CSV table of C-alpha atoms in Angstrom, one decimal:
chain,number,residue,atom,x,y,z
A,9,UNK,CA,28.6,86.9,20.8
A,10,UNK,CA,26.7,84.6,18.5
A,11,UNK,CA,23.5,85.8,16.8
A,12,UNK,CA,20.8,83.2,16.3
A,13,UNK,CA,18.2,83.5,13.5
A,14,UNK,CA,14.7,83.2,14.6
A,15,UNK,CA,12.6,80.2,13.7
A,16,UNK,CA,10.7,80.8,10.6
A,17,UNK,CA,6.5,81.6,11.4
A,18,UNK,CA,4.1,79.5,9.7
A,19,UNK,CA,3.5,81.8,7.4
A,20,UNK,CA,7.0,82.6,5.9
A,21,UNK,CA,7.2,78.6,5.8
A,22,UNK,CA,4.3,78.2,3.6
A,23,UNK,CA,5.5,81.3,1.3
A,24,UNK,CA,8.9,79.5,1.1
A,25,UNK,CA,7.4,76.4,0.3
A,26,UNK,CA,5.0,78.1,-2.6
A,27,UNK,CA,8.3,80.0,-4.0
A,28,UNK,CA,11.0,77.3,-3.7
A,29,UNK,CA,11.4,74.9,-6.3
A,30,UNK,CA,13.3,72.4,-4.5
A,31,UNK,CA,11.1,72.3,-1.2
A,32,UNK,CA,7.9,72.4,-3.6
A,33,UNK,CA,9.5,69.2,-5.7
A,34,UNK,CA,10.3,67.2,-2.4
A,35,UNK,CA,7.0,68.1,-0.9
A,36,UNK,CA,5.1,67.0,-4.2
A,37,UNK,CA,6.9,63.7,-4.2
A,38,UNK,CA,6.4,63.2,-0.7
A,39,UNK,CA,2.5,63.5,-1.1
A,40,UNK,CA,2.5,61.5,-4.5
A,41,UNK,CA,4.3,58.5,-2.9
A,42,UNK,CA,1.8,58.7,0.1
A,43,UNK,CA,-1.3,58.9,-1.7
A,44,UNK,CA,-0.1,55.9,-4.0
A,45,UNK,CA,0.9,53.8,-0.8
A,46,UNK,CA,-3.0,54.4,0.3
A,47,UNK,CA,-4.4,53.2,-2.9
A,48,UNK,CA,-2.5,50.2,-2.6
A,49,UNK,CA,-4.6,49.1,0.6
A,50,UNK,CA,-7.5,48.8,-1.1
A,51,UNK,CA,-6.1,46.5,-4.0
A,52,UNK,CA,-7.6,42.9,-2.6
A,53,UNK,CA,-5.5,40.0,-2.1
A,54,UNK,CA,-8.2,37.5,-4.1
A,55,UNK,CA,-9.5,33.9,-2.9
A,56,UNK,CA,-10.5,34.9,0.5
A,57,UNK,CA,-14.1,35.4,1.9
A,58,UNK,CA,-13.6,38.6,3.1
A,59,UNK,CA,-16.8,38.9,5.3
A,60,UNK,CA,-15.8,35.9,7.6
A,61,UNK,CA,-12.2,37.6,7.6
A,62,UNK,CA,-13.8,40.8,8.6
A,63,UNK,CA,-16.0,39.5,11.5
A,64,UNK,CA,-12.9,37.5,12.7
A,65,UNK,CA,-10.5,40.6,12.6
A,66,UNK,CA,-13.5,42.6,14.5
A,67,UNK,CA,-13.1,40.2,17.3
A,68,UNK,CA,-9.6,40.1,17.9
A,69,UNK,CA,-8.9,43.3,17.9
A,70,UNK,CA,-6.8,43.1,21.2
A,71,UNK,CA,-4.3,40.9,18.8
A,72,UNK,CA,-4.5,43.0,15.4
A,73,UNK,CA,-5.3,46.3,16.3
A,74,UNK,CA,-2.5,48.0,16.7
A,75,UNK,CA,-1.1,46.1,13.7
A,76,UNK,CA,-4.2,47.0,11.7
A,77,UNK,CA,-3.5,50.8,12.5
A,78,UNK,CA,0.2,50.9,11.7
A,79,UNK,CA,-1.0,49.4,8.2
A,80,UNK,CA,-3.9,51.7,7.9
A,81,UNK,CA,-6.6,49.2,8.2
A,82,UNK,CA,-4.7,47.5,5.5
A,83,UNK,CA,-5.1,44.4,7.5
A,84,UNK,CA,-8.7,44.5,8.0
A,85,UNK,CA,-9.6,44.9,4.6
A,86,UNK,CA,-6.5,42.6,3.6
A,87,UNK,CA,-5.1,44.7,0.9
A,88,UNK,CA,-1.6,43.6,-1.2
A,89,UNK,CA,-0.2,46.5,1.3
A,90,UNK,CA,-1.4,44.7,4.1
A,91,UNK,CA,1.8,44.0,6.1
A,92,UNK,CA,2.9,47.6,5.2
A,93,UNK,CA,6.2,48.7,6.7
A,94,UNK,CA,5.7,46.5,9.7
A,95,UNK,CA,8.4,44.1,8.4
A,96,UNK,CA,11.0,46.9,7.7
A,97,UNK,CA,10.2,48.3,11.2
A,98,UNK,CA,11.1,44.8,12.5
A,99,UNK,CA,13.9,44.6,10.5
A,100,UNK,CA,15.4,47.9,12.0
A,101,UNK,CA,14.6,46.9,15.3
A,102,UNK,CA,16.8,43.5,14.8
A,103,UNK,CA,19.8,45.0,13.2
A,104,UNK,CA,19.7,47.8,15.9
A,105,UNK,CA,20.2,45.0,18.6
A,106,UNK,CA,22.5,43.0,16.6
A,107,UNK,CA,24.7,45.9,15.8
A,108,UNK,CA,24.9,46.2,19.8
A,109,UNK,CA,26.0,42.3,20.1
A,110,UNK,CA,27.9,41.8,17.1
A,111,UNK,CA,31.2,43.6,16.8
A,112,UNK,CA,31.7,43.6,12.9
A,113,UNK,CA,28.2,45.9,12.5
A,114,UNK,CA,29.2,47.8,15.2
A,115,UNK,CA,32.3,48.5,13.5
A,116,UNK,CA,30.6,49.2,10.2
A,117,UNK,CA,28.3,51.7,12.3
A,118,UNK,CA,30.9,53.7,13.9
A,119,UNK,CA,34.1,53.5,11.8
A,120,UNK,CA,33.0,52.9,8.5
A,121,UNK,CA,31.0,56.3,7.9
A,122,UNK,CA,28.9,56.7,5.0
A,123,UNK,CA,29.8,53.6,3.3
A,124,UNK,CA,29.1,51.5,6.8
A,125,UNK,CA,26.0,52.9,6.9
A,126,UNK,CA,25.0,51.9,3.3
A,127,UNK,CA,26.2,48.7,3.9
A,128,UNK,CA,23.9,48.6,7.2
A,129,UNK,CA,21.2,49.6,5.4
A,130,UNK,CA,21.3,46.9,2.6
A,131,UNK,CA,21.6,44.4,5.1
A,132,UNK,CA,18.5,45.8,6.8
A,133,UNK,CA,16.8,45.3,3.4
A,134,UNK,CA,17.7,41.9,3.1
A,135,UNK,CA,16.4,41.1,6.7
A,136,UNK,CA,13.1,42.9,6.1
A,137,UNK,CA,12.6,40.7,3.0
A,138,UNK,CA,13.3,37.7,4.9
A,139,UNK,CA,11.3,38.7,7.8
A,140,UNK,CA,8.2,39.5,5.1
A,141,UNK,CA,8.4,36.1,3.7
A,142,UNK,CA,8.3,34.5,7.2
A,143,UNK,CA,5.6,36.9,8.4
A,144,UNK,CA,3.7,36.5,5.2
A,145,UNK,CA,3.7,32.6,4.7
A,146,UNK,CA,3.1,32.5,8.5
A,147,UNK,CA,-0.1,34.7,8.3
A,148,UNK,CA,-1.2,32.6,5.3
A,149,UNK,CA,-0.9,29.2,6.4
A,150,UNK,CA,-1.9,30.0,10.2
A,151,UNK,CA,-5.0,32.0,9.7
A,152,UNK,CA,-6.1,33.2,6.4
A,153,UNK,CA,-6.2,29.8,5.2
A,154,UNK,CA,-9.4,29.1,7.2
A,155,UNK,CA,-11.1,32.0,5.4
A,156,UNK,CA,-9.4,30.8,1.8
A,157,UNK,CA,-12.2,30.2,-0.9
A,158,UNK,CA,-9.7,27.0,-1.9
A,159,UNK,CA,-7.5,26.3,0.7
A,160,UNK,CA,-4.3,24.6,0.4
A,161,UNK,CA,-0.4,25.2,-0.4
A,162,UNK,CA,-1.1,27.0,-3.4
A,163,UNK,CA,-3.4,29.5,-1.7
A,164,UNK,CA,-0.6,30.0,0.8
A,165,UNK,CA,2.2,30.4,-1.7
A,166,UNK,CA,0.2,32.9,-4.1
A,167,UNK,CA,-0.8,34.8,-1.3
A,168,UNK,CA,2.5,35.0,0.8
A,169,UNK,CA,4.0,36.3,-2.2
A,170,UNK,CA,1.4,39.1,-2.8
A,171,UNK,CA,1.5,40.4,0.8
A,172,UNK,CA,5.5,40.1,0.3
A,173,UNK,CA,5.9,41.9,-2.9
A,174,UNK,CA,3.3,44.7,-1.2
A,175,UNK,CA,5.7,45.1,1.9
A,176,UNK,CA,8.9,45.3,-0.3
A,177,UNK,CA,6.9,48.0,-2.3
A,178,UNK,CA,6.2,49.8,0.7
A,179,UNK,CA,9.6,49.6,1.8
A,180,UNK,CA,10.9,51.1,-1.3
A,181,UNK,CA,8.4,53.7,-1.3
A,182,UNK,CA,9.7,54.9,2.2
A,183,UNK,CA,13.1,55.0,1.3
A,184,UNK,CA,12.3,57.4,-2.0
A,185,UNK,CA,10.4,59.5,0.4
A,186,UNK,CA,13.6,59.8,2.9
A,187,UNK,CA,15.9,60.3,0.2
A,188,UNK,CA,13.9,62.5,-2.3
A,189,UNK,CA,11.2,63.9,-0.1
A,190,UNK,CA,10.5,65.5,3.5
A,191,UNK,CA,11.0,63.8,6.4
A,192,UNK,CA,11.5,60.1,7.6
A,193,UNK,CA,9.8,57.9,5.0
A,194,UNK,CA,8.8,54.9,7.4
A,195,UNK,CA,7.5,57.3,10.3
A,196,UNK,CA,5.5,59.5,7.6
A,197,UNK,CA,4.0,55.9,6.4
A,198,UNK,CA,3.1,55.3,9.8
A,199,UNK,CA,1.8,58.8,10.2
A,200,UNK,CA,-0.3,58.6,7.6
A,201,UNK,CA,-2.0,55.2,8.3
A,202,UNK,CA,-2.9,56.1,11.7
A,203,UNK,CA,-4.7,59.4,10.4
A,204,UNK,CA,-6.3,57.4,8.1
A,205,UNK,CA,-8.3,55.6,11.0
A,206,UNK,CA,-9.3,58.9,12.6
A,207,UNK,CA,-12.3,59.7,10.4
A,208,UNK,CA,-14.1,56.4,11.6
A,209,UNK,CA,-13.3,56.9,15.3
A,210,UNK,CA,-14.8,60.7,14.8
A,211,UNK,CA,-17.7,59.1,13.0
A,212,UNK,CA,-18.3,56.7,15.7
A,213,UNK,CA,-18.2,59.1,18.4
A,214,UNK,CA,-20.6,61.7,16.7
A,215,UNK,CA,-22.9,58.5,16.3
A,216,UNK,CA,-22.8,57.6,20.0
A,217,UNK,CA,-23.2,61.4,20.9
A,218,UNK,CA,-26.3,61.5,18.9
A,219,UNK,CA,-27.7,58.3,20.5
A,220,UNK,CA,-26.6,58.8,24.2
A,221,UNK,CA,-27.9,62.4,24.8
A,222,UNK,CA,-26.0,64.9,27.3
A,223,UNK,CA,-24.6,62.0,29.5
A,224,UNK,CA,-22.5,60.6,26.3
A,225,UNK,CA,-21.6,64.1,25.4
A,226,UNK,CA,-20.3,64.5,28.9
A,227,UNK,CA,-18.0,61.7,29.1
A,228,UNK,CA,-16.9,62.4,25.1
A,229,UNK,CA,-15.7,66.0,26.2
A,230,UNK,CA,-13.6,64.5,29.4
A,231,UNK,CA,-12.3,62.2,26.8
A,232,UNK,CA,-10.9,65.0,24.6
A,233,UNK,CA,-9.6,66.7,27.3
A,234,UNK,CA,-7.5,63.8,28.4
A,235,UNK,CA,-6.2,63.2,25.0
A,236,UNK,CA,-5.4,67.0,24.3
A,237,UNK,CA,-3.6,66.7,27.9
A,238,UNK,CA,-1.9,63.5,27.1
A,239,UNK,CA,-0.6,65.5,23.5
A,240,UNK,CA,0.4,68.6,25.6
A,241,UNK,CA,2.7,66.3,28.0
A,242,UNK,CA,4.2,64.3,25.0
A,243,UNK,CA,5.0,67.5,23.1
A,244,UNK,CA,6.8,68.7,26.4
A,245,UNK,CA,8.6,65.1,27.3
A,246,UNK,CA,9.6,64.7,23.5
A,247,UNK,CA,11.5,68.1,23.5
A,248,UNK,CA,12.5,67.6,27.1
A,249,UNK,CA,16.5,67.8,26.9
A,250,UNK,CA,18.9,67.8,30.0
A,251,UNK,CA,22.0,70.0,28.7
A,252,UNK,CA,25.5,69.1,30.5
A,253,UNK,CA,27.7,72.0,30.2
A,254,UNK,CA,31.5,71.3,28.3
A,255,UNK,CA,34.4,72.9,28.3
A,256,UNK,CA,36.9,72.9,25.7
A,257,UNK,CA,40.4,73.3,26.8
A,258,UNK,CA,42.6,76.3,25.3
A,259,UNK,CA,44.1,75.3,22.1
A,260,UNK,CA,46.9,76.5,20.2
A,261,UNK,CA,47.0,76.8,16.6
A,262,UNK,CA,50.0,78.3,15.0
A,263,UNK,CA,50.6,81.6,16.5
A,264,UNK,CA,47.3,81.9,17.4
A,265,UNK,CA,45.8,80.8,20.9
A,266,UNK,CA,42.1,79.8,20.5
A,267,UNK,CA,40.4,80.8,23.7
A,268,UNK,CA,38.2,78.3,25.8
A,269,UNK,CA,34.9,77.3,24.5
A,270,UNK,CA,31.5,76.3,26.2
A,271,UNK,CA,29.2,74.0,24.9
A,272,UNK,CA,27.0,71.6,26.4
A,273,UNK,CA,26.3,67.7,25.7
A,274,UNK,CA,22.2,67.1,25.0
A,275,UNK,CA,20.9,64.1,26.5
A,276,UNK,CA,16.9,63.5,25.8
A,277,UNK,CA,14.6,63.0,28.5
A,278,UNK,CA,12.9,60.3,26.3
A,279,UNK,CA,15.7,58.6,24.1
A,280,UNK,CA,13.8,55.7,23.5
A,281,UNK,CA,10.6,57.3,21.8
A,282,UNK,CA,7.8,55.2,21.3
A,283,UNK,CA,9.8,51.8,20.7
A,284,UNK,CA,9.6,51.0,24.4
A,285,UNK,CA,5.7,50.9,24.4
A,286,UNK,CA,5.9,48.8,21.0
A,287,UNK,CA,8.3,46.2,22.4
A,288,UNK,CA,6.1,46.0,25.6
A,289,UNK,CA,2.6,45.7,23.7
A,290,UNK,CA,4.4,43.1,21.8
A,291,UNK,CA,5.6,40.9,24.6
A,292,UNK,CA,2.1,41.3,26.4
A,293,UNK,CA,0.1,40.0,23.3
A,294,UNK,CA,2.0,37.0,23.1
A,295,UNK,CA,0.2,35.3,26.0
A,296,UNK,CA,-2.7,36.1,24.1
A,297,UNK,CA,-1.8,35.0,20.6
A,298,UNK,CA,-0.8,31.6,22.4
A,299,UNK,CA,-3.8,31.3,24.0
A,300,UNK,CA,-5.8,31.7,20.9
A,301,UNK,CA,-3.5,29.2,18.7
A,302,UNK,CA,-3.6,26.5,21.5
A,303,UNK,CA,-7.7,26.9,22.0
A,304,UNK,CA,-6.3,26.2,25.7
A,305,UNK,CA,-9.6,27.6,28.0
A,306,UNK,CA,-7.7,27.8,31.2
A,307,UNK,CA,-4.7,29.8,29.4
A,308,UNK,CA,-7.2,31.8,27.7
A,309,UNK,CA,-9.2,32.5,31.0
A,310,UNK,CA,-5.8,33.8,32.7
A,311,UNK,CA,-5.0,35.8,29.9
A,312,UNK,CA,-8.2,37.4,29.9
A,313,UNK,CA,-8.4,38.0,33.5
A,314,UNK,CA,-4.9,39.2,34.2
A,315,UNK,CA,-3.2,40.0,31.0
A,316,UNK,CA,-5.9,41.9,29.1
A,317,UNK,CA,-6.5,45.6,29.6
A,318,UNK,CA,-10.4,44.7,29.7
A,319,UNK,CA,-9.9,42.1,32.1
A,320,UNK,CA,-11.4,41.6,35.8
A,321,UNK,CA,-8.2,42.3,37.1
A,322,UNK,CA,-7.0,44.9,35.0
A,323,UNK,CA,-4.6,46.3,37.6
A,324,UNK,CA,-2.3,43.5,37.0
A,325,UNK,CA,-2.2,44.1,33.3
A,326,UNK,CA,-1.5,47.7,33.8
A,327,UNK,CA,1.5,46.8,36.3
A,328,UNK,CA,3.0,44.0,34.1
A,329,UNK,CA,2.8,47.0,31.2
A,330,UNK,CA,4.3,49.7,33.2
A,331,UNK,CA,7.2,47.3,34.4
A,332,UNK,CA,7.9,46.3,30.5
A,333,UNK,CA,7.9,50.0,29.3
A,334,UNK,CA,10.7,50.8,32.1
A,335,UNK,CA,12.7,47.8,31.4
A,336,UNK,CA,12.6,48.3,27.5
A,337,UNK,CA,13.4,52.2,28.1
A,338,UNK,CA,16.2,51.9,30.2
A,339,UNK,CA,17.4,48.6,27.5
A,340,UNK,CA,16.7,50.9,24.2
A,341,UNK,CA,18.6,53.8,26.1
A,342,UNK,CA,21.5,51.4,26.8
A,343,UNK,CA,21.5,51.1,23.0
A,344,UNK,CA,21.3,54.7,21.8
A,345,UNK,CA,23.8,56.2,24.1
A,346,UNK,CA,26.9,54.8,25.4
A,347,UNK,CA,28.5,56.8,28.2
A,348,UNK,CA,31.9,54.8,27.5
A,349,UNK,CA,32.1,56.2,24.0
A,350,UNK,CA,30.8,59.9,25.3
A,351,UNK,CA,33.2,60.1,27.5
A,352,UNK,CA,36.5,59.1,25.5
A,353,UNK,CA,35.4,60.9,22.1
A,354,UNK,CA,35.2,64.0,24.8
A,355,UNK,CA,38.5,63.2,26.0
A,356,UNK,CA,39.9,63.0,22.2
A,357,UNK,CA,38.5,66.5,21.6
A,358,UNK,CA,40.1,67.9,24.7
A,359,UNK,CA,36.7,68.9,26.3
A,360,UNK,CA,35.4,67.8,29.8
A,361,UNK,CA,32.3,68.5,32.0
A,362,UNK,CA,33.1,71.3,34.8
A,363,UNK,CA,33.9,69.6,38.0
A,364,UNK,CA,34.6,65.9,36.7
A,365,UNK,CA,37.3,64.4,36.0
A,366,UNK,CA,37.7,62.9,32.4
A,367,UNK,CA,37.7,59.4,31.7
A,368,UNK,CA,36.1,56.8,34.0
A,369,UNK,CA,34.4,59.7,36.2
A,370,UNK,CA,32.9,61.0,33.2
A,371,UNK,CA,31.3,58.2,32.0
A,372,UNK,CA,29.8,57.2,35.3
A,373,UNK,CA,28.8,60.9,35.7
A,374,UNK,CA,26.8,60.5,32.3
A,375,UNK,CA,25.7,57.1,33.1
A,376,UNK,CA,23.9,58.3,36.3
A,377,UNK,CA,22.3,61.3,34.8
A,378,UNK,CA,21.0,59.1,31.8
A,379,UNK,CA,19.7,56.2,34.3
A,380,UNK,CA,17.5,59.4,35.9
A,381,UNK,CA,16.3,60.5,32.5
A,382,UNK,CA,15.4,57.4,31.5
A,383,UNK,CA,13.4,56.8,34.6
A,384,UNK,CA,11.6,59.8,34.5
A,385,UNK,CA,11.0,59.3,30.7
A,386,UNK,CA,9.5,55.6,31.0
A,387,UNK,CA,7.4,56.6,34.0
A,388,UNK,CA,5.8,59.3,31.7
A,389,UNK,CA,5.8,56.5,28.8
A,390,UNK,CA,4.0,54.0,31.2
A,391,UNK,CA,1.5,56.9,32.5
A,392,UNK,CA,0.6,57.7,28.7
A,393,UNK,CA,0.1,54.2,27.9
A,394,UNK,CA,-2.6,53.5,30.6
A,395,UNK,CA,-4.3,56.6,31.6
A,396,UNK,CA,-5.9,57.3,28.2
A,397,UNK,CA,-7.1,53.6,28.0
A,398,UNK,CA,-8.2,53.3,31.6
A,399,UNK,CA,-10.2,56.9,31.2
A,400,UNK,CA,-11.8,55.4,28.0
A,401,UNK,CA,-12.7,52.3,29.5
A,402,UNK,CA,-13.9,54.0,32.7
A,403,UNK,CA,-16.2,56.4,30.8
A,404,UNK,CA,-17.5,53.7,28.5
A,405,UNK,CA,-16.4,55.6,25.4
A,406,UNK,CA,-15.0,53.0,23.0
A,407,UNK,CA,-15.1,54.8,19.9
A,408,UNK,CA,-11.5,55.5,20.0
A,409,UNK,CA,-10.3,52.1,20.5
A,410,UNK,CA,-6.8,51.8,19.2
A,411,UNK,CA,-6.0,55.6,19.3
A,412,UNK,CA,-3.8,55.0,22.3
A,413,UNK,CA,-0.7,56.1,23.7
A,414,UNK,CA,1.4,54.5,21.1
A,415,UNK,CA,-0.6,56.4,17.9
A,416,UNK,CA,-0.4,59.6,19.9
A,417,UNK,CA,3.1,59.1,20.2
A,418,UNK,CA,4.0,58.6,16.7
A,419,UNK,CA,1.8,61.4,15.6
A,420,UNK,CA,3.3,64.1,17.6
A,421,UNK,CA,6.9,62.4,17.2
A,422,UNK,CA,6.6,62.3,13.4
A,423,UNK,CA,4.4,66.0,13.2
A,424,UNK,CA,7.4,67.5,15.1
A,425,UNK,CA,10.2,66.0,13.3
A,426,UNK,CA,9.0,66.5,9.9
A,427,UNK,CA,8.1,70.3,10.7
A,428,UNK,CA,11.6,70.7,12.0
A,429,UNK,CA,12.8,69.4,8.8
A,430,UNK,CA,10.8,71.5,6.6
A,431,UNK,CA,11.9,75.0,8.5
A,432,UNK,CA,15.7,73.6,8.1
A,433,UNK,CA,14.8,73.6,4.2
A,434,UNK,CA,13.4,76.9,4.6
A,435,UNK,CA,16.5,78.6,6.7
A,436,UNK,CA,18.9,76.8,3.9
A,437,UNK,CA,16.8,78.5,1.2
A,438,UNK,CA,16.9,81.8,3.1
A,439,UNK,CA,20.7,81.6,3.1
A,440,UNK,CA,21.2,80.6,-0.3
A,441,UNK,CA,19.3,83.5,-1.4
A,442,UNK,CA,21.3,85.6,0.5
A,443,UNK,CA,24.2,84.3,-0.9
A,444,UNK,CA,23.1,85.0,-4.3
A,445,UNK,CA,22.3,88.5,-3.6
């Protein structure tokens, strides 16, 4: 019979953090780097008419709103860290897609162990640099030049270098947090950037309540209840796991016969996390970007009518958004879990699923379970992505605009993962203390 330690309470966790030098040091490193990155957002890129730029950004929230939130309002303030961690996130997604398509990268990830993962991390850094150069140059040449005090090739080059250098510094800071701090550095940076936008949303909401009277108070209360219910649903689904029972056959080691062992294979209900929503939002933003750059009034009218959350035919936008989320959920799930590889690994370990033959039958069974879980998770993501925005539009309370499904998923997911890592450190410190005694 195996005993299980209880997870430490919040009070025990804080006490352990205060007493353990190693954990306290990691926490201080994390907080210090996060503050440093936040300060860098307010270092201005020179040579730009900021008043005109801010007015243009405010008028294109549908295009830049999500990017601005992920950069901690660095895009709207146009600081040196305006691109933030986005090039690194994009590069990570590209490498994940290429790993599934290029055998040499797949071999590095699966067969080379820690050395292979370090090599893939190095490749990701180079891709991040290239992507940052492309993003900053395109952004400077096609968009920022119209707000430049002295437009021209020199302005584009200087601005692109500044934005690229800022993005690379943020990437280094995120890796430093992952290595020497607490939690995943990239996720924590996005988490802090989203949290930084909350005071403005809360302040705007308070101002709206003071001006609007009782009717607005009721609408805000309904919206807050919807957000809280959404957070509860996100926690429930993020922690949702389907446990497939596994039996390990008897084995003889020397003269000892090891008894049959039972365990389980955990399959997450939402294996893709927030990525399907990000992919779907990126795809739906392309028509609007094309319409803005081409200055085509007919295309802009179609896009604003059918592919905009505030359009007259918003149901079409919601339907396309939901279908895109379902598609990318299946796509991303196929990248994370390979049923054939799982079945082969179980067979090599002498394990099997009760009632299912090893080999092809096991892979087909796992694939069926994953497809069902992915469908349920995708439908949940779709409703989470659509309902808060729809309720916000119906109630006429625009002050929380931007704090949508993607932001809520990131906030909840990063908070859960970081809390689990802190608890892991606390438990390890507890065991170290017991060993020393």
